[in-house]
Coordinates of C-alpha atoms and ligand atoms in Angstrom, one line a residue:
M1 CA -1.2 33.1 -1.1
A2 CA 2.2 33.1 -0.3
K3 CA 3.2 28.9 -1.3
Q4 CA 3.0 26.8 1.3
T5 CA 6.8 24.9 2.8
I6 CA 5.4 21.6 2.2
P7 CA 6.5 19.2 4.8
Y8 CA 8.7 15.8 4.3
K9 CA 5.1 13.4 4.9
I10 CA 2.0 14.8 4.0
Y11 CA -0.4 13.3 7.0
L12 CA -4.5 13.2 6.6
S13 CA -6.5 13.6 9.7
E14 CA -8.5 10.5 10.4
D15 CA -11.5 12.5 9.3
E16 CA -9.8 13.5 5.7
M17 CA -9.8 10.1 4.9
P18 CA -11.9 9.3 2.0
K19 CA -15.2 7.9 1.8
V20 CA -15.2 6.7 -1.5
W21 CA -13.8 4.4 -3.5
Y22 CA -13.7 6.2 -7.3
N23 CA -14.6 4.2 -10.5
L24 CA -12.9 4.5 -13.3
K25 CA -14.4 2.6 -15.7
A26 CA -18.0 5.0 -15.6
V27 CA -15.7 8.0 -17.2
M28 CA -13.3 5.5 -19.0
N29 CA -15.3 6.3 -23.2
R30 CA -14.5 3.0 -24.1
K31 CA -14.6 0.1 -21.8
H32 CA -12.4 -2.9 -21.7
P33 CA -14.7 -5.6 -23.3
P34 CA -16.7 -8.3 -21.0
F35 CA -15.8 -11.7 -19.1
L36 CA -16.5 -14.8 -21.5
N37 CA -17.5 -18.2 -19.9
P38 CA -15.1 -19.9 -22.0
A39 CA -17.2 -23.1 -22.2
T40 CA -19.8 -20.6 -24.4
L41 CA -17.8 -17.5 -25.2
N42 CA -20.7 -15.5 -24.2
P43 CA -20.5 -12.7 -22.3
C44 CA -20.1 -14.1 -18.1
S45 CA -23.3 -12.4 -16.4
A46 CA -23.3 -12.5 -12.0
D47 CA -25.1 -15.8 -12.0
D48 CA -21.0 -17.2 -13.8
L49 CA -19.9 -16.0 -11.7
R50 CA -21.8 -16.4 -8.0
P51 CA -20.5 -19.5 -6.8
V52 CA -17.2 -18.8 -7.2
F53 CA -17.1 -14.7 -5.8
C54 CA -19.1 -13.3 -3.4
D55 CA -21.8 -10.8 -4.1
E56 CA -20.6 -7.7 -3.6
C57 CA -17.4 -8.1 -5.7
I58 CA -19.4 -9.7 -8.6
E59 CA -22.1 -6.5 -7.7
Q60 CA -18.8 -3.6 -8.3
E61 CA -17.0 -6.7 -10.8
L62 CA -19.9 -6.1 -13.4
N63 CA -20.5 -1.4 -12.4
D64 CA -20.2 1.0 -14.6
R65 CA -22.1 3.3 -14.0
D66 CA -20.8 4.8 -10.4
L67 CA -18.3 6.8 -10.7
Y68 CA -18.3 6.9 -6.9
I69 CA -18.9 3.5 -4.0
E70 CA -18.4 4.4 -0.8
I71 CA -16.4 3.2 1.2
P72 CA -18.5 0.6 4.5
E73 CA -17.6 2.4 7.7
E74 CA -16.3 -1.5 9.3
I75 CA -13.8 -0.9 6.0
R76 CA -12.6 2.3 6.8
N77 CA -12.1 0.6 10.5
F78 CA -9.4 -1.4 9.8
Y79 CA -8.2 1.1 7.6
K80 CA -7.8 3.5 10.3
M81 CA -5.6 0.8 11.8
Y82 CA -2.9 1.8 8.7
R83 CA -4.0 4.1 7.1
P84 CA -3.5 7.4 5.9
S85 CA -0.8 6.5 4.4
P86 CA 1.5 9.1 4.2
L87 CA 2.6 10.7 1.0
V88 CA 6.1 11.9 1.3
R89 CA 8.1 14.7 -0.2
A90 CA 11.3 13.1 -1.0
Y91 CA 13.8 16.0 -0.4
C92 CA 16.7 13.7 0.2
L93 CA 16.3 12.0 -2.8
E94 CA 16.2 15.2 -5.2
K95 CA 19.1 16.4 -3.6
A96 CA 21.0 13.0 -3.9
L97 CA 20.5 12.8 -7.2
D98 CA 20.7 17.3 -7.6
T99 CA 17.6 17.3 -10.2
P100 CA 15.4 20.4 -10.3
A101 CA 11.9 17.9 -10.2
E102 CA 9.8 17.2 -6.9
I103 CA 9.6 13.9 -6.0
Y104 CA 6.8 12.6 -4.2
Y105 CA 6.5 8.8 -3.4
K106 CA 2.7 7.3 -2.1
F107 CA 3.7 4.9 0.6
E108 CA 1.8 1.8 1.4
G109 CA 4.5 -0.5 3.3
N110 CA 3.3 0.6 6.3
N111 CA 1.1 -2.4 7.5
T112 CA 2.7 -5.9 9.3
S113 CA 1.8 -7.4 5.2
G114 CA 4.1 -4.8 4.2
S115 CA 2.4 -4.0 0.8
H116 CA -0.5 -2.2 -0.3
K117 CA -2.6 -5.8 -1.0
L118 CA -4.0 -5.1 2.2
N119 CA -6.7 -2.3 1.0
S120 CA -8.2 -4.4 -1.4
A121 CA -8.3 -7.6 1.5
A122 CA -9.8 -6.0 4.0
A123 CA -13.0 -4.7 1.6
Q124 CA -13.4 -8.5 0.7
A125 CA -13.1 -10.3 4.3
Y126 CA -16.0 -7.8 5.0
Y127 CA -17.9 -8.3 2.2
A128 CA -17.8 -12.5 2.6
K129 CA -18.3 -11.9 6.5
K130 CA -21.3 -9.7 5.5
Q131 CA -22.5 -12.1 3.3
G132 CA -23.1 -14.9 5.9
L133 CA -20.1 -16.9 4.1
K134 CA -17.6 -19.1 7.1
S135 CA -14.8 -19.1 5.0
I136 CA -12.8 -17.4 1.8
T137 CA -9.7 -19.2 0.5
T138 CA -7.4 -17.8 -2.3
E139 CA -3.0 -18.9 -3.5
T140 CA -0.7 -16.5 -2.7
G141 CA 2.9 -16.8 -4.3
A142 CA 5.6 -14.7 -3.2
G143 CA 2.9 -14.2 0.1
Q144 CA 2.5 -10.7 0.1
W145 CA -1.5 -11.6 -0.7
G146 CA -1.5 -14.6 1.3
T147 CA -0.4 -11.9 4.7
A148 CA -2.9 -9.5 3.2
L149 CA -5.5 -11.4 3.6
S150 CA -4.4 -13.5 7.2
M151 CA -4.8 -9.8 8.7
A152 CA -8.6 -9.2 7.0
A153 CA -9.6 -12.8 7.7
A154 CA -8.5 -12.6 11.4
Y155 CA -10.5 -9.2 12.2
F156 CA -13.7 -10.0 10.5
G157 CA -13.4 -13.5 11.4
L158 CA -13.6 -15.2 8.5
D159 CA -11.6 -19.1 8.1
L160 CA -9.3 -18.7 5.4
T161 CA -7.3 -21.7 3.7
V162 CA -4.3 -20.3 1.3
Y163 CA -2.3 -22.5 -0.8
M164 CA 0.7 -21.3 -1.0
V165 CA 3.3 -22.7 -3.8
K166 CA 5.5 -25.5 -2.8
V167 CA 8.7 -23.6 -3.5
S168 CA 7.1 -20.2 -2.2
S169 CA 5.9 -22.2 1.0
E170 CA 9.8 -23.6 1.3
Q171 CA 11.9 -20.8 0.8
K172 CA 9.9 -18.1 2.5
P173 CA 8.8 -20.4 5.7
Y174 CA 8.9 -17.0 8.2
R175 CA 6.4 -15.7 5.7
K176 CA 4.3 -18.8 6.0
E177 CA 4.3 -18.4 9.6
V178 CA 3.5 -14.5 9.9
M179 CA 0.0 -16.1 8.6
R180 CA 0.1 -18.6 10.1
T181 CA 0.2 -16.3 13.8
Y182 CA -2.9 -14.7 12.1
G183 CA -4.5 -18.0 11.6
A184 CA -4.5 -18.6 8.4
K185 CA -4.1 -22.3 7.3
V186 CA -1.7 -22.3 4.9
I187 CA -1.8 -25.5 2.1
P188 CA 1.7 -26.0 0.2
S189 CA 0.0 -26.6 -3.6
P190 CA -0.2 -29.1 -6.0
S191 CA -1.7 -30.4 -2.5
D192 CA -4.0 -34.0 -2.0
T193 CA -7.1 -31.6 -0.5
T194 CA -8.4 -31.2 -4.3
A195 CA -9.0 -33.1 -7.5
A196 CA -6.5 -30.7 -9.3
G197 CA -4.1 -30.6 -7.1
R198 CA -4.1 -34.8 -6.7
K199 CA -3.7 -35.2 -10.6
I200 CA -1.0 -32.5 -11.2
L201 CA 0.7 -34.7 -8.1
E202 CA 0.5 -37.8 -10.3
E203 CA 1.9 -36.0 -13.3
F204 CA 4.8 -34.7 -11.7
P205 CA 5.3 -36.2 -8.5
G206 CA 8.0 -33.6 -7.0
T207 CA 7.1 -30.9 -8.6
G208 CA 7.5 -27.1 -7.1
G209 CA 4.3 -26.2 -8.1
S210 CA 3.0 -23.3 -9.6
L211 CA 0.4 -20.2 -9.1
G212 CA -1.8 -21.6 -11.8
C213 CA -2.2 -24.8 -9.8
A214 CA -2.5 -22.9 -6.4
I215 CA -5.8 -20.4 -8.3
S216 CA -6.7 -24.2 -9.4
E217 CA -6.8 -25.8 -5.8
A218 CA -8.1 -22.6 -3.9
V219 CA -11.2 -22.5 -6.4
E220 CA -12.2 -25.8 -6.1
R221 CA -12.3 -25.7 -2.7
A222 CA -14.7 -22.5 -2.9
V223 CA -17.2 -24.4 -5.8
T224 CA -17.4 -27.7 -4.0
S225 CA -18.2 -26.4 -0.8
D226 CA -20.7 -23.6 -0.1
S227 CA -19.7 -21.0 2.9
C228 CA -17.4 -20.6 1.2
R229 CA -15.6 -18.3 -1.9
Y230 CA -12.2 -17.4 -3.7
V231 CA -10.8 -14.1 -3.2
L232 CA -8.1 -12.2 -5.9
G233 CA -5.8 -10.6 -4.4
S234 CA -5.3 -8.4 -8.4
V235 CA -6.4 -7.9 -11.6
L236 CA -9.7 -7.3 -11.6
D237 CA -12.2 -5.1 -11.3
H238 CA -13.3 -5.0 -8.0
V239 CA -9.2 -5.0 -7.0
V240 CA -8.3 -2.3 -8.5
L241 CA -11.8 0.1 -7.1
H242 CA -10.6 -0.6 -3.6
Q243 CA -7.3 0.1 -4.3
S244 CA -8.1 3.6 -5.7
V245 CA -8.2 4.4 -2.0
I246 CA -4.1 4.7 -2.3
G247 CA -5.0 7.9 -5.5
Q248 CA -8.2 9.5 -3.3
E249 CA -5.8 10.1 -0.5
C250 CA -3.3 11.3 -2.3
K251 CA -5.3 13.5 -5.0
I252 CA -6.4 15.3 -1.1
A253 CA -4.0 15.3 0.2
M254 CA -1.8 17.0 -2.8
D255 CA -5.3 19.3 -4.2
K256 CA -4.5 20.6 0.0
Y257 CA -0.8 21.7 -0.7
G258 CA -2.5 22.4 -5.0
I259 CA 0.3 20.8 -5.9
Q260 CA -0.5 19.3 -9.6
P261 CA 1.3 16.1 -10.6
D262 CA 2.9 16.3 -14.5
M263 CA 3.5 12.7 -14.0
I264 CA 2.6 10.0 -11.6
I265 CA 4.3 6.7 -12.5
G266 CA 3.5 3.0 -10.4
C267 CA 5.0 -0.6 -10.9
C268 CA 2.2 -2.9 -13.1
G269 CA 1.9 -7.0 -11.7
G270 CA -1.4 -6.9 -12.2
G271 CA -2.1 -3.9 -12.4
S272 CA -4.2 -3.1 -9.2
N273 CA -2.1 -0.4 -7.6
F274 CA -1.2 1.5 -9.9
G275 CA -5.2 1.1 -11.3
G276 CA -5.9 2.5 -7.6
L277 CA -2.9 5.4 -8.3
I278 CA -4.3 6.7 -11.0
A279 CA -7.6 6.3 -10.6
P280 CA -9.1 10.4 -10.0
F281 CA -6.5 11.5 -12.0
M282 CA -7.3 9.5 -14.8
G283 CA -10.7 10.7 -14.4
G284 CA -9.2 13.9 -14.8
K285 CA -7.5 13.2 -17.8
I286 CA -10.4 12.0 -19.3
A287 CA -12.4 14.8 -19.0
G288 CA -9.6 16.8 -20.4
K289 CA -8.7 18.6 -17.2
N290 CA -5.1 17.4 -17.1
N291 CA -2.5 16.1 -19.1
I292 CA -0.2 14.0 -16.9
D293 CA 1.6 11.7 -18.3
F294 CA 1.1 7.9 -16.8
I295 CA 4.2 5.7 -16.8
G296 CA 3.1 1.6 -16.0
V297 CA 6.8 0.3 -15.2
E298 CA 6.8 -3.9 -15.4
P299 CA 10.4 -6.1 -15.6
A300 CA 11.4 -6.5 -19.5
S301 CA 11.6 -10.7 -17.9
C302 CA 7.4 -10.2 -17.7
P303 CA 6.5 -7.4 -20.1
S304 CA 3.3 -7.8 -20.9
L305 CA 2.2 -4.5 -21.9
T306 CA 5.0 -3.6 -24.1
R307 CA 5.6 -7.0 -25.7
G308 CA 1.9 -9.0 -25.4
K309 CA -0.7 -9.1 -27.1
Y310 CA -4.4 -7.5 -26.7
A311 CA -6.3 -10.6 -26.4
Y312 CA -8.7 -13.2 -24.9
D313 CA -6.9 -15.1 -22.1
F314 CA -7.5 -17.3 -19.1
C315 CA -6.4 -15.4 -15.5
D316 CA -4.8 -18.4 -15.0
S317 CA -2.0 -21.3 -16.5
A318 CA -4.5 -24.2 -15.5
K319 CA -7.2 -22.6 -18.4
T320 CA -9.5 -23.3 -15.3
T321 CA -11.1 -19.1 -15.0
P322 CA -13.2 -16.5 -17.6
L323 CA -11.4 -15.3 -20.1
A324 CA -10.0 -11.7 -19.9
K325 CA -10.1 -9.2 -22.7
M326 CA -6.6 -7.3 -21.6
Y327 CA -3.0 -7.1 -22.8
T328 CA -1.1 -10.6 -21.8
L329 CA 2.2 -12.9 -22.4
G330 CA -0.1 -16.0 -22.8
C331 CA -1.0 -17.8 -20.3
E332 CA 1.7 -20.4 -19.8
F333 CA 4.2 -18.1 -20.5
M334 CA 6.7 -18.2 -17.3
P335 CA 9.2 -15.4 -16.1
S336 CA 12.9 -17.0 -17.1
A337 CA 13.7 -18.2 -13.4
N338 CA 16.8 -16.3 -12.8
H339 CA 13.9 -13.3 -12.7
S340 CA 13.5 -12.8 -9.0
G341 CA 12.3 -9.2 -8.8
G342 CA 8.3 -9.7 -8.6
L343 CA 5.6 -9.1 -10.8
R344 CA 5.5 -12.1 -12.9
Y345 CA 2.2 -12.5 -14.2
H346 CA 1.5 -13.1 -17.6
G347 CA -1.8 -10.4 -18.1
M348 CA -2.7 -7.0 -16.3
S349 CA -5.9 -5.6 -15.6
P350 CA -8.6 -5.3 -17.9
I351 CA -8.7 -1.4 -16.8
V352 CA -4.9 -0.5 -17.4
S353 CA -5.3 -2.9 -20.8
E354 CA -7.7 -1.1 -22.2
L355 CA -6.3 2.8 -20.8
Y356 CA -2.9 1.7 -22.1
H357 CA -4.9 0.9 -25.3
D358 CA -6.8 3.8 -25.7
K359 CA -3.2 5.6 -25.3
Y360 CA -3.8 7.2 -21.9
M361 CA -1.2 6.6 -20.7
R362 CA 2.4 4.8 -21.6
A363 CA 4.9 2.0 -20.1
V364 CA 8.3 1.0 -19.6
A365 CA 10.2 -2.1 -19.3
V366 CA 13.3 -2.0 -16.8
E367 CA 15.7 -5.3 -15.4
Q368 CA 16.4 -6.1 -12.8
T369 CA 19.6 -5.5 -11.9
K370 CA 18.7 -1.6 -12.7
V371 CA 15.6 -1.9 -10.8
F372 CA 17.9 -3.0 -7.4
E373 CA 20.5 -0.6 -8.1
A374 CA 17.9 1.8 -7.7
A375 CA 16.1 0.0 -4.5
E376 CA 19.8 0.7 -2.7
K377 CA 20.0 4.3 -3.6
F378 CA 16.3 4.9 -2.3
A379 CA 17.4 2.4 0.6
R380 CA 20.2 4.7 1.4
T381 CA 19.1 7.6 0.5
E382 CA 15.5 7.9 1.5
G383 CA 15.6 5.3 4.7
I384 CA 12.9 3.0 3.5
L385 CA 14.1 -0.7 2.3
P386 CA 11.6 -0.7 -0.6
A387 CA 10.1 -4.1 -1.9
P388 CA 11.3 -5.1 -5.4
E389 CA 8.0 -5.1 -7.0
S390 CA 8.0 -1.0 -5.8
S391 CA 11.6 -0.6 -7.4
H392 CA 10.4 -0.8 -10.9
A393 CA 8.4 2.0 -10.4
I394 CA 11.9 4.0 -8.0
R395 CA 13.7 3.5 -10.8
V396 CA 11.8 5.3 -13.6
A397 CA 11.5 7.6 -11.3
M398 CA 15.0 7.9 -10.6
D399 CA 15.6 8.5 -15.1
E400 CA 12.7 11.0 -15.4
A401 CA 14.3 12.8 -12.7
L402 CA 17.3 12.8 -13.7
R403 CA 16.4 13.8 -17.4
C404 CA 14.8 17.1 -16.0
K405 CA 18.4 17.7 -15.1
E406 CA 19.0 17.7 -18.0
T407 CA 17.0 19.7 -19.9
G408 CA 16.1 21.5 -16.6
E409 CA 12.7 20.9 -16.6
K410 CA 11.0 21.6 -12.6
K411 CA 9.2 18.9 -12.9
T412 CA 6.4 17.3 -10.4
I413 CA 6.8 13.5 -10.1
L414 CA 4.7 11.3 -8.0
F415 CA 4.9 6.8 -8.0
G416 CA 3.4 4.9 -5.6
L417 CA 6.1 2.8 -3.1
T418 CA 3.7 0.0 -3.0
G419 CA 5.7 -1.7 0.1
T420 CA 8.6 -3.1 2.0
G421 CA 11.1 -6.0 1.3
Y422 CA 12.3 -7.5 3.6
F423 CA 11.4 -11.1 2.8
D424 CA 13.2 -10.1 -0.3
M425 CA 16.5 -10.6 1.3
A426 CA 17.5 -13.2 -0.7
A427 CA 17.0 -11.5 -4.1
Y428 CA 19.2 -8.4 -2.2
K429 CA 21.7 -10.7 -1.2
A430 CA 21.9 -11.6 -5.6
Y431 CA 22.2 -8.5 -6.2
N432 CA 25.3 -7.7 -3.6
D433 CA 26.8 -11.0 -4.4
G434 CA 26.7 -9.5 -7.9
T435 CA 25.3 -12.8 -9.0
M436 CA 21.9 -11.7 -10.7
T437 CA 21.6 -11.2 -14.5
D438 CA 19.0 -9.9 -16.2
Y439 CA 17.1 -12.0 -19.4
I440 CA 15.3 -10.7 -21.8
P441 CA 12.7 -13.4 -23.5
T442 CA 13.6 -13.3 -26.7
D443 CA 10.8 -13.3 -29.9
E444 CA 11.3 -16.9 -29.4
D445 CA 10.1 -17.6 -26.1
L446 CA 7.1 -15.0 -26.4
R447 CA 5.9 -16.9 -29.3
R448 CA 5.5 -20.1 -27.2
G449 CA 3.5 -18.4 -24.9
F450 CA 1.3 -16.3 -27.4
A451 CA 1.0 -19.8 -28.6
S452 CA -1.1 -20.8 -25.4
L453 CA -3.8 -17.9 -26.2
P454 CA -7.7 -19.8 -26.3
D455 CA -7.5 -19.7 -30.6
I456 CA -11.7 -18.0 -29.8
P457 CA -13.1 -16.4 -33.2
Q458 CA -11.9 -13.5 -30.5
N459 CA -8.6 -13.3 -30.7
R460 CA -8.3 -14.6 -34.5
Ligands
PLP1 C1 1.9 -7.4 -5.4 C2 2.4 -6.5 -5.1 C3 2.9 -5.7 -6.1 C4 2.1 -6.0 -7.5 O1 0.6 -5.8 -7.5 P1 -0.3 -5.7 -8.4 O2 -1.7 -5.5 -8.7 O3 0.2 -4.8 -10.4 O4 -0.7 -3.8 -7.8 C5 3.0 -4.6 -6.8 N1 4.1 -4.0 -5.1 C6 4.2 -4.9 -4.0 C7 4.7 -4.5 -2.4 C8 3.2 -6.5 -4.5 O5 3.2 -6.7 -3.1

């Protein structure tokens, strides 16, 4: 068969969209250790989680048997508003880099929320509605997750309350207005609407808030009202599952043109887009069908995979959630204030953590000035203004393509372009003004974070 010319954009039709999510856990030789109830240190049962999360999400969270999980038609219909997302052949970037490598990226920024987070927001809002709940609640830091959930809640007819870290709500007032336009109630956190918020306000009256505090407020709201549940935008297994729609679409599109990636690269905050992008390809690697080089990219200022510990830790800095076994810097670790490139989470998806621990993938940490340099190059060649988070993957894809130029290897590189950067112009401004700096935590900084790990037998 003659080799087909590959178009700039490979689109799938609606009929070709995946009808199932890919549950990577079902094929993993070693499953990650279970969540623990912090009070008893016993594995969390579905009943332990029920006051906080929707029933169907708990079911999916604990499911390590079924490889394929059907995407309900209602969710697929929502996906059709902005999916299938294009798989782009980066011809212009290849040319600019003068590389023999072939570069592809999967672009998830083509919706109002500007990121892949809508894929899980839609699923979680649908399951909440189906369970007969009236409302859902969450926290948001930078605002992408809150925006995605506002869109999904509006579509499925749910009330949504978003606890937005106070400094973010002041620094990104337009993010807040997007959420309000979709009908969400946005409360700067800490607030006087919860006991957790009131306690923080009493202790630290002028505080700008933190993600940990916003999580505590949202969880408290969920458990103290019976028609409300809490939803989370990353880290958890069911979120990674929903994001597998990204990898499934890539696989279908690449198979259509006989393209085999040698390398798959994604940025890692909580690990959901990376876990979803690699899912079906990693399943192939585990089964011995490919030898793809999987690379997770994280900021050097928040290096949970490359410098963290594989330990049980809380998912929030207020220490209210179940304990997850994951690569972590300690729940009280805070990246330095001059870090503006996103991906600030202290831990990592337990699925991604286990894959990394078992050496099915590797991880690379990059400095933010280098990330923005790649972002600028990408914007000028491929036209898309990338989110700082996504630009971590661009950086490493470019580095690998430049390595191919030296060695003459013609590798096929796929990376995840998770979103657009229109709300991150303050960070771009710092880069353009030349005031952006890098801060790499010292061993002493990390030691302080590790000191916040729970002192339990499982961690000794
Ligand atoms: C939230 C976000 C990320 C990081 O989250 P993951 O769960 O690691 O995928 C990456 N890119 C964008 C654009 C985001 O909004």
